[in-house]
mmCIF file of C-alpha atoms and ligand atoms in Angstrom:
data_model
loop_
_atom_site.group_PDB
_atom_site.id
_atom_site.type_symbol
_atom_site.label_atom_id
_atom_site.label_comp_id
_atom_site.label_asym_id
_atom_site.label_seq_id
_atom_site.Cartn_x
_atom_site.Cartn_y
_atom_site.Cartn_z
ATOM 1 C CA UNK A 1 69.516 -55.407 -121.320
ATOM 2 C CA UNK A 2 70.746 -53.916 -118.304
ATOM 3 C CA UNK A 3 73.042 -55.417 -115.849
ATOM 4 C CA UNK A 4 72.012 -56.850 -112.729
ATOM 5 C CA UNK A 5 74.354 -56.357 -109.488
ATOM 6 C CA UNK A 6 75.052 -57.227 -106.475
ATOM 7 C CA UNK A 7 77.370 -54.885 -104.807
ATOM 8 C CA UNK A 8 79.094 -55.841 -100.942
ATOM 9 C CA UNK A 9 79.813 -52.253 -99.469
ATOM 10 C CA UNK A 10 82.083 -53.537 -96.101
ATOM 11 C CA UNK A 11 82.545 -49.869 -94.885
ATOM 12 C CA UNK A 12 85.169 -49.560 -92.143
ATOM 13 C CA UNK A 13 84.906 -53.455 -91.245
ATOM 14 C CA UNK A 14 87.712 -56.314 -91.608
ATOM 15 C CA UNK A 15 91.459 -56.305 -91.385
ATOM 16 C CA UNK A 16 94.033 -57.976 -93.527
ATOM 17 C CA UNK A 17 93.077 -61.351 -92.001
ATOM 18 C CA UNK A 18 89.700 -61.103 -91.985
ATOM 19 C CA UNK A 19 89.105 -59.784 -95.189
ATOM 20 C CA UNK A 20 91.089 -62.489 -96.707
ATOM 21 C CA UNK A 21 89.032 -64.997 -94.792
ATOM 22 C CA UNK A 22 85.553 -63.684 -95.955
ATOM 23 C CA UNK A 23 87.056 -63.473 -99.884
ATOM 24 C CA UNK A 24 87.813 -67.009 -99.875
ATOM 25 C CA UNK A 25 84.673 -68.056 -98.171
ATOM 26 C CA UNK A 26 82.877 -65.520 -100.720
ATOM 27 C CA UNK A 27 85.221 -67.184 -103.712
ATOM 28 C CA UNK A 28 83.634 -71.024 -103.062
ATOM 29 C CA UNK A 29 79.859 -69.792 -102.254
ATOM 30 C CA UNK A 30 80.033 -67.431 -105.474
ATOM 31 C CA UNK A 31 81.405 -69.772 -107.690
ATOM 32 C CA UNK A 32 78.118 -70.870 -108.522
ATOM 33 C CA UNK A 33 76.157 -67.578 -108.824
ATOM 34 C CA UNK A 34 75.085 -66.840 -111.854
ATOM 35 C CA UNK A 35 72.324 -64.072 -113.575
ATOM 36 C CA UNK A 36 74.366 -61.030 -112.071
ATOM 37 C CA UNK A 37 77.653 -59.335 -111.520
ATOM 38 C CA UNK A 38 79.256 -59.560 -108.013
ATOM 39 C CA UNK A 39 81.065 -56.578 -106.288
ATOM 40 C CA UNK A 40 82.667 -56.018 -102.999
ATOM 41 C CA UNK A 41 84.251 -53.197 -101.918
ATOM 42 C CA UNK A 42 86.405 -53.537 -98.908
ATOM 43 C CA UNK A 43 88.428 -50.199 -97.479
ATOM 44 C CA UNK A 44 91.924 -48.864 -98.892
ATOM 45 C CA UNK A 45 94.346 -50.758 -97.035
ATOM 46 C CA UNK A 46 92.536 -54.030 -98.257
ATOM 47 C CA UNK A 47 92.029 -53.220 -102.226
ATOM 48 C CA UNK A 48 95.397 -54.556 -103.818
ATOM 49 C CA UNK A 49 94.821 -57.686 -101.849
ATOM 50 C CA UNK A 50 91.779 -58.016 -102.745
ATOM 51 C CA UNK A 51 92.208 -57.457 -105.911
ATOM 52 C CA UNK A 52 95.063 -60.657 -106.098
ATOM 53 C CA UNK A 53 92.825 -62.704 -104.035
ATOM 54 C CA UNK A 54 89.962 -62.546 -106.691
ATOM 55 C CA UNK A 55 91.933 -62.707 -109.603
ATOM 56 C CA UNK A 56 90.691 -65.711 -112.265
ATOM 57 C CA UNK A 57 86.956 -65.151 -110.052
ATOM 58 C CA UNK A 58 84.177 -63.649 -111.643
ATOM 59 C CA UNK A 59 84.055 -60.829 -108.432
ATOM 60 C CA UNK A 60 84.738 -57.596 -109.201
ATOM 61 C CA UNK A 61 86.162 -55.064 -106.541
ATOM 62 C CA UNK A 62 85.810 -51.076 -105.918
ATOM 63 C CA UNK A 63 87.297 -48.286 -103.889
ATOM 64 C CA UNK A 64 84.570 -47.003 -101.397
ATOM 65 C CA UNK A 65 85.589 -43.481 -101.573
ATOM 66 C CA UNK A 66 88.087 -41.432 -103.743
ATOM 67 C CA UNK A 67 89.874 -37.855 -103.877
ATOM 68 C CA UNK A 68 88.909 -35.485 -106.703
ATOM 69 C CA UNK A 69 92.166 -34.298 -106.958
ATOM 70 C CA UNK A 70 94.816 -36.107 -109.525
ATOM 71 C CA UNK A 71 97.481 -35.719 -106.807
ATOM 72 C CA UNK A 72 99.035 -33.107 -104.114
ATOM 73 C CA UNK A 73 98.868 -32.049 -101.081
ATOM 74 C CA UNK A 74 96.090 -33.376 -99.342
ATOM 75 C CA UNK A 75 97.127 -35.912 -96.265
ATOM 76 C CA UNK A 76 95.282 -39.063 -95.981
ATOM 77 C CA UNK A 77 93.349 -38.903 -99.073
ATOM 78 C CA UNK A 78 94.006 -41.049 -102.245
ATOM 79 C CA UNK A 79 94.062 -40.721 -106.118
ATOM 80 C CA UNK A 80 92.504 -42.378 -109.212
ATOM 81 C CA UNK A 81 95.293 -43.020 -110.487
ATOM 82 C CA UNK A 82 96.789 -44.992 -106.891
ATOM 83 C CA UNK A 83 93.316 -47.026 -107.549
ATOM 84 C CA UNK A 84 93.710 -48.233 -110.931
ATOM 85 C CA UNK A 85 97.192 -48.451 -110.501
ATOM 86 C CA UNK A 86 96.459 -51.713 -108.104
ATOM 87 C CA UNK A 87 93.584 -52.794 -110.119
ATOM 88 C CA UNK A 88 90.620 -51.146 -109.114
ATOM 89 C CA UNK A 89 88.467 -49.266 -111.936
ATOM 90 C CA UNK A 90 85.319 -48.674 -109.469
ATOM 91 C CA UNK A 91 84.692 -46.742 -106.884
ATOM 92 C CA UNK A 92 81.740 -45.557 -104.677
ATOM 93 C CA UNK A 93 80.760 -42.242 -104.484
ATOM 94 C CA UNK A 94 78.693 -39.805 -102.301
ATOM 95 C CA UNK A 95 77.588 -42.656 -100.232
ATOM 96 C CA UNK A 96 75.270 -40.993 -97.570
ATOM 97 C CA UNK A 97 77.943 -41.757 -94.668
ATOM 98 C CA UNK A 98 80.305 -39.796 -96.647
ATOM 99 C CA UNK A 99 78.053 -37.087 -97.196
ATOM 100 C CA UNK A 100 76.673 -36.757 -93.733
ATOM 101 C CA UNK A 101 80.187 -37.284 -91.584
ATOM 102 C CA UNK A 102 82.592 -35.921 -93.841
ATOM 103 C CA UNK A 103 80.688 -33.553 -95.409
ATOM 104 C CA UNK A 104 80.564 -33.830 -99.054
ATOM 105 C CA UNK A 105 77.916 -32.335 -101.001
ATOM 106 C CA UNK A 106 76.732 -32.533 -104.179
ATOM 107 C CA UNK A 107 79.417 -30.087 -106.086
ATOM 108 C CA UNK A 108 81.734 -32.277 -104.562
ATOM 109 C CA UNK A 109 80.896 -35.114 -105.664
ATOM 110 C CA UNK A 110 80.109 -33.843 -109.157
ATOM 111 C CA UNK A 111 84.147 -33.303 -109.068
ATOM 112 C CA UNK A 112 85.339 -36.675 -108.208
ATOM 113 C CA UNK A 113 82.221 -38.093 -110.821
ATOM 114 C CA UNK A 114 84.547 -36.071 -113.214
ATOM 115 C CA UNK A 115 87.753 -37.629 -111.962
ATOM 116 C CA UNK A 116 87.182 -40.977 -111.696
ATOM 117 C CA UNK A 117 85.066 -41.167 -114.951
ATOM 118 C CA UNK A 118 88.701 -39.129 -116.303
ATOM 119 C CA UNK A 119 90.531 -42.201 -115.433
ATOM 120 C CA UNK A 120 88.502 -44.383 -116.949
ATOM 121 C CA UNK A 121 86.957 -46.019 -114.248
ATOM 122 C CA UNK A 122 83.097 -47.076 -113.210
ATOM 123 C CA UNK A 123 80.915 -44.725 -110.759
ATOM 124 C CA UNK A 124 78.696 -46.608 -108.555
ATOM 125 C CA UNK A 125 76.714 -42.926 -107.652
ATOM 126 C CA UNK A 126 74.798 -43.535 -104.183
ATOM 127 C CA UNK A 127 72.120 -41.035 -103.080
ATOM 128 C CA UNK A 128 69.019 -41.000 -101.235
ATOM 129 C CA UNK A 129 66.888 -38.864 -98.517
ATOM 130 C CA UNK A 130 66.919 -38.699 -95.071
ATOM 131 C CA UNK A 131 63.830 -39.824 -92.824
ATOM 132 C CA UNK A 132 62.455 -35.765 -92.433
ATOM 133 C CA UNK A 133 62.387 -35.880 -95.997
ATOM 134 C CA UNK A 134 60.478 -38.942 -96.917
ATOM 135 C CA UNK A 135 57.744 -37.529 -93.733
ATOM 136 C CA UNK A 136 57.650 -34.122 -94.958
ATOM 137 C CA UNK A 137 57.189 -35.763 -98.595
ATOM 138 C CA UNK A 138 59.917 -33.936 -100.191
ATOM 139 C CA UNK A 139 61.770 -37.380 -101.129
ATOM 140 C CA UNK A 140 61.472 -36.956 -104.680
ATOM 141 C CA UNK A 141 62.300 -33.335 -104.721
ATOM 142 C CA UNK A 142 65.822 -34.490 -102.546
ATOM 143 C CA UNK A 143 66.448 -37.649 -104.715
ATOM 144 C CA UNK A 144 66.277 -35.432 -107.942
ATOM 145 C CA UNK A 145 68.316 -32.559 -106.586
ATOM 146 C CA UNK A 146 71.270 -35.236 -105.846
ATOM 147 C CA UNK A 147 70.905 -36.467 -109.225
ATOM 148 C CA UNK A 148 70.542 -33.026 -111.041
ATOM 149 C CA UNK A 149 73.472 -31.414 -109.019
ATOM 150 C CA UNK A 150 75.796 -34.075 -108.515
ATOM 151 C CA UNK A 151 75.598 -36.438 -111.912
ATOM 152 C CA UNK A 152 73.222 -34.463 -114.525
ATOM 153 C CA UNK A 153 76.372 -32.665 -115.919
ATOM 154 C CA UNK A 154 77.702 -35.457 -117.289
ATOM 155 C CA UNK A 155 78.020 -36.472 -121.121
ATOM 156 C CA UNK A 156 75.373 -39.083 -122.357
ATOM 157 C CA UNK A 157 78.298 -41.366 -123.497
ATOM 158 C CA UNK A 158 79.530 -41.333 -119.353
ATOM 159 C CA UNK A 159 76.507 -42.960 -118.705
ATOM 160 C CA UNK A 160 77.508 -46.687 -119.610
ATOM 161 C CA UNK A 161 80.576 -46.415 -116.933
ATOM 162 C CA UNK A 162 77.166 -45.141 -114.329
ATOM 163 C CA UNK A 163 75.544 -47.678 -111.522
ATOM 164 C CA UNK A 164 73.341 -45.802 -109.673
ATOM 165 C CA UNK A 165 72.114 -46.493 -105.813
ATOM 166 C CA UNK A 166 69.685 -45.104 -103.942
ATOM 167 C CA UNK A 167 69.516 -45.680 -100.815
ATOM 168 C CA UNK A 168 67.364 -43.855 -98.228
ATOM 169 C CA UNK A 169 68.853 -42.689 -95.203
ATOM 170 C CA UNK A 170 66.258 -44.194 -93.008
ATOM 171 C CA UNK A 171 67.053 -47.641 -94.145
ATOM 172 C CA UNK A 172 70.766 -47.863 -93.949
ATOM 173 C CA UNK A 173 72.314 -49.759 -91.014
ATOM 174 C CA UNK A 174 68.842 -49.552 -89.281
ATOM 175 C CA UNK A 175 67.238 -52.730 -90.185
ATOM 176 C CA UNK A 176 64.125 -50.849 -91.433
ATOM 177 C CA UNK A 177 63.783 -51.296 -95.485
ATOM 178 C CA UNK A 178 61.971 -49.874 -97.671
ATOM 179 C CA UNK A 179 59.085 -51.775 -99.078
ATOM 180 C CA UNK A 180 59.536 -53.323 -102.171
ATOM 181 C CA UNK A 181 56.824 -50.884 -103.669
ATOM 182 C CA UNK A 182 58.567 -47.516 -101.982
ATOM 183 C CA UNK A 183 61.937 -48.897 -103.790
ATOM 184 C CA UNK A 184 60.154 -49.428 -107.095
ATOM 185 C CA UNK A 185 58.205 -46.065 -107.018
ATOM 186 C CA UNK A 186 61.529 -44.447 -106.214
ATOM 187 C CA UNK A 187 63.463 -46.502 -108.887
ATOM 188 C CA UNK A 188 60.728 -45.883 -111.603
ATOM 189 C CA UNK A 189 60.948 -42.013 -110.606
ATOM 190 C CA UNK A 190 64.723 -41.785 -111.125
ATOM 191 C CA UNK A 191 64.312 -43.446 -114.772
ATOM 192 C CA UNK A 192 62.153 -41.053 -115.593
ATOM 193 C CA UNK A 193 64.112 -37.694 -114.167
ATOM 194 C CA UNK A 194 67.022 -39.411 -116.324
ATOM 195 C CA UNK A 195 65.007 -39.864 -119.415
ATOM 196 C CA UNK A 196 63.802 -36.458 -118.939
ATOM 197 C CA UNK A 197 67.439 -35.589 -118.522
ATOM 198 C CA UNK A 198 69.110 -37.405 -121.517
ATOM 199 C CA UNK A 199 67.016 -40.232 -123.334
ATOM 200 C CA UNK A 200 64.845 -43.048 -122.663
ATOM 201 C CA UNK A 201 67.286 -45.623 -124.137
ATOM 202 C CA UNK A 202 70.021 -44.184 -121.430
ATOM 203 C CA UNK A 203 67.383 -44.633 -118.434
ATOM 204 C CA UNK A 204 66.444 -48.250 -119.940
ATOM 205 C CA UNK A 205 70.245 -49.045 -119.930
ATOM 206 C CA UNK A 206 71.257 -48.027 -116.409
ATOM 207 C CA UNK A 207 71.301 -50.396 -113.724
ATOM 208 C CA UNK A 208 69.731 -49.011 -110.913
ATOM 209 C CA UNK A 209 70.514 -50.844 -106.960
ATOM 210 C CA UNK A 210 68.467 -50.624 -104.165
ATOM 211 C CA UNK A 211 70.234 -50.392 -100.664
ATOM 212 C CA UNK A 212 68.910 -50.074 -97.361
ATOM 213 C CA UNK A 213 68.722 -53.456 -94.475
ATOM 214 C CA UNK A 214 68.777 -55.849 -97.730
ATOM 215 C CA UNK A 215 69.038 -59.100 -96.110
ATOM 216 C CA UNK A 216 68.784 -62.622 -97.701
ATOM 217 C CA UNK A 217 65.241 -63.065 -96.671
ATOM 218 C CA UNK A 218 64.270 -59.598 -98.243
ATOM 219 C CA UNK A 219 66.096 -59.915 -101.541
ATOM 220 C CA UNK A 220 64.060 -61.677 -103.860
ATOM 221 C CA UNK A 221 61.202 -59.699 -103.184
ATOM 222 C CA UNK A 222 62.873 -55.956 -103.862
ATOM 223 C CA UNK A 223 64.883 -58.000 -106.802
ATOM 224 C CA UNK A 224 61.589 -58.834 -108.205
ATOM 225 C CA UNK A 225 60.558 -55.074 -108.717
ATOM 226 C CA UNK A 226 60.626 -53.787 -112.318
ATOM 227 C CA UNK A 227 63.307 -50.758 -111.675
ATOM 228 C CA UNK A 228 65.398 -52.638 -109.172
ATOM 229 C CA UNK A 229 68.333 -54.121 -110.860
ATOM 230 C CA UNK A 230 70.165 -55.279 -107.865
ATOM 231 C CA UNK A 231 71.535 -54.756 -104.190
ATOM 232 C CA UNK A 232 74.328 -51.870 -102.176
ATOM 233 C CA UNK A 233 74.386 -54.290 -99.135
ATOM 234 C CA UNK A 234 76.284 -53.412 -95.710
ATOM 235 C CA UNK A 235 75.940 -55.438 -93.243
ATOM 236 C CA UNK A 236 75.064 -58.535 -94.725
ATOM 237 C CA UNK A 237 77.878 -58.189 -97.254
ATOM 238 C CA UNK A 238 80.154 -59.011 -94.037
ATOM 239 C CA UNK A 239 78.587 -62.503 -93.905
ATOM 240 C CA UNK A 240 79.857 -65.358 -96.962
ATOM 241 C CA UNK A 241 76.854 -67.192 -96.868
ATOM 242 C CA UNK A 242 74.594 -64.324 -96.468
ATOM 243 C CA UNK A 243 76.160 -62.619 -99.303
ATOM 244 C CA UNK A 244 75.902 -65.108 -101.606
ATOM 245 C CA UNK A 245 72.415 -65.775 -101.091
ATOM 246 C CA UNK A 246 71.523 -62.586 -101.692
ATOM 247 C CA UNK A 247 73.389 -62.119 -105.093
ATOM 248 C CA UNK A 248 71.411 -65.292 -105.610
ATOM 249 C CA UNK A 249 68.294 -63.956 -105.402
ATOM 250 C CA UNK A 250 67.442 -63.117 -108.494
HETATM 251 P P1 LIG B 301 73.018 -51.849 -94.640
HETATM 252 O O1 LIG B 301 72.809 -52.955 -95.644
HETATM 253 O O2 LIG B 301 73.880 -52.258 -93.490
HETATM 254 O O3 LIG B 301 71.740 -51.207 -94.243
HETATM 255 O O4 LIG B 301 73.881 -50.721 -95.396
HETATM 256 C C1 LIG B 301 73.496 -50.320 -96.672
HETATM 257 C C2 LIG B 301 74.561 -49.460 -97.218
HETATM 258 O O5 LIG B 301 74.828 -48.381 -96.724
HETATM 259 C C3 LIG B 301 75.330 -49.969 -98.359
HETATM 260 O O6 LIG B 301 76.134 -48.985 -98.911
#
């Protein structure tokens, strides 16, 4: 049975303070949640913690971004190895903010998949098209072209540490989401391409998130879809209560 998640993605929101404000707020409302695993992923400075606040909780945290690179010269950037060394053993990758405003493409991202998977740790692999592409109908086309060129190259045995998101471009921070039938026609489309890929049991295992303006009076009803395992959420991952009654949802 594959896991169902619910995944916070805070992007470049809440200091020190506030971060430990929302975690504790987070820690009482999520106490209670059951029926899927919880993750938030809050930027650098706030991982390690993050990662003390949670302890004994059942909430899991993650790096948003990562370097491919084991270590070096490269100023501002940080390591696998500096992650799991305070505790994290997931991180985010080729989110489409990352891909559009710091340009990383798809070879790129196939490198850090390699790194990070190197060290042991959990991919939560984020791709998705952009509005031109869903108008000119070529979303399938792009959606499989991230997946072949960025994550196809990996061995069938990496796909257990793989939680794949797609989230379309046109949805993200915009308030417009896709219909709970566009996610599931996407979602049932990427199984497919992966059992196509590798094997049926592999695209049965993988747990497969929708994000994209999920808010907790949208949840239940992309939850509910047959390919949708679970949430990326932005926004309303910034909110306690919100949060938790989305990873509630199901
Ligand atoms: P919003 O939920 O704010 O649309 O952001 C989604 C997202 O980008 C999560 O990674």
């Amino acid at each position: 049975m594959r896991k169902k998640i619910v995944a916070g993605n805070w992007k470049m929101n809440k200091n020190l303070a506030d971060a430990g404000t929302l975690l504790s707020d987070l820690k009482s409302k999520l106490g209670q949640v059951s029926g899927a695993e919880v993750i938030v992923a809050p930027t650098f400075t706030n991982l390690q913690s993050t990662v003390e606040a949670l302890k004994g909780s059942n909430i899991q945290v993650s790096a948003q971004n990562m370097h491919q690179a084991e270590n070096g010269a490269f100023t501002g950037e940080i390591s696998a190895d500096m992650l799991t060394s305070v505790g994290v053993q997931t991180v985010i990758l080729g989110h489409s903010e990352r891909r559009a405003y710091f340009g990383e493409t798809d070879a790129l991202l196939a490198e850090k998949v390699n790194t990070a998977l190197a060290h042991g740790m959990k991919v939560i692999f984020c791709f998705g098209e952009e509005l031109e592409d869903r108008k000119s109908e070529n979303h399938f086309k792009v959606v499989e072209g991230q997946l072949k060129n960025g994550l196809f190259h990996i061995e069938a045995s990496a796909w257990k540490n793989i939680v794949l998101a797609y989230e379309p471009v046109w949805a993200i921070g915009t308030g417009e989401t896709a219909s709970p039938e566009q996610a599931q026609e996407m979602h049932a489309f990427i199984r497919k391409t992966i059992e196509q890929s590798y094997t049926a049991a592999i695209a049965e295992e993988v747990s497969i998130l929708y994000g994209g303006s999920v808010k907790p009076a949208n949840a239940a009803e992309i939850f509910a879809k047959a390919d949708v395992d679970g949430g990326l959420i932005g926004g309303a991952a910034l909110d306690a209560e919100g949060f938790a009654a989305i990873a509630g949802s199901f």
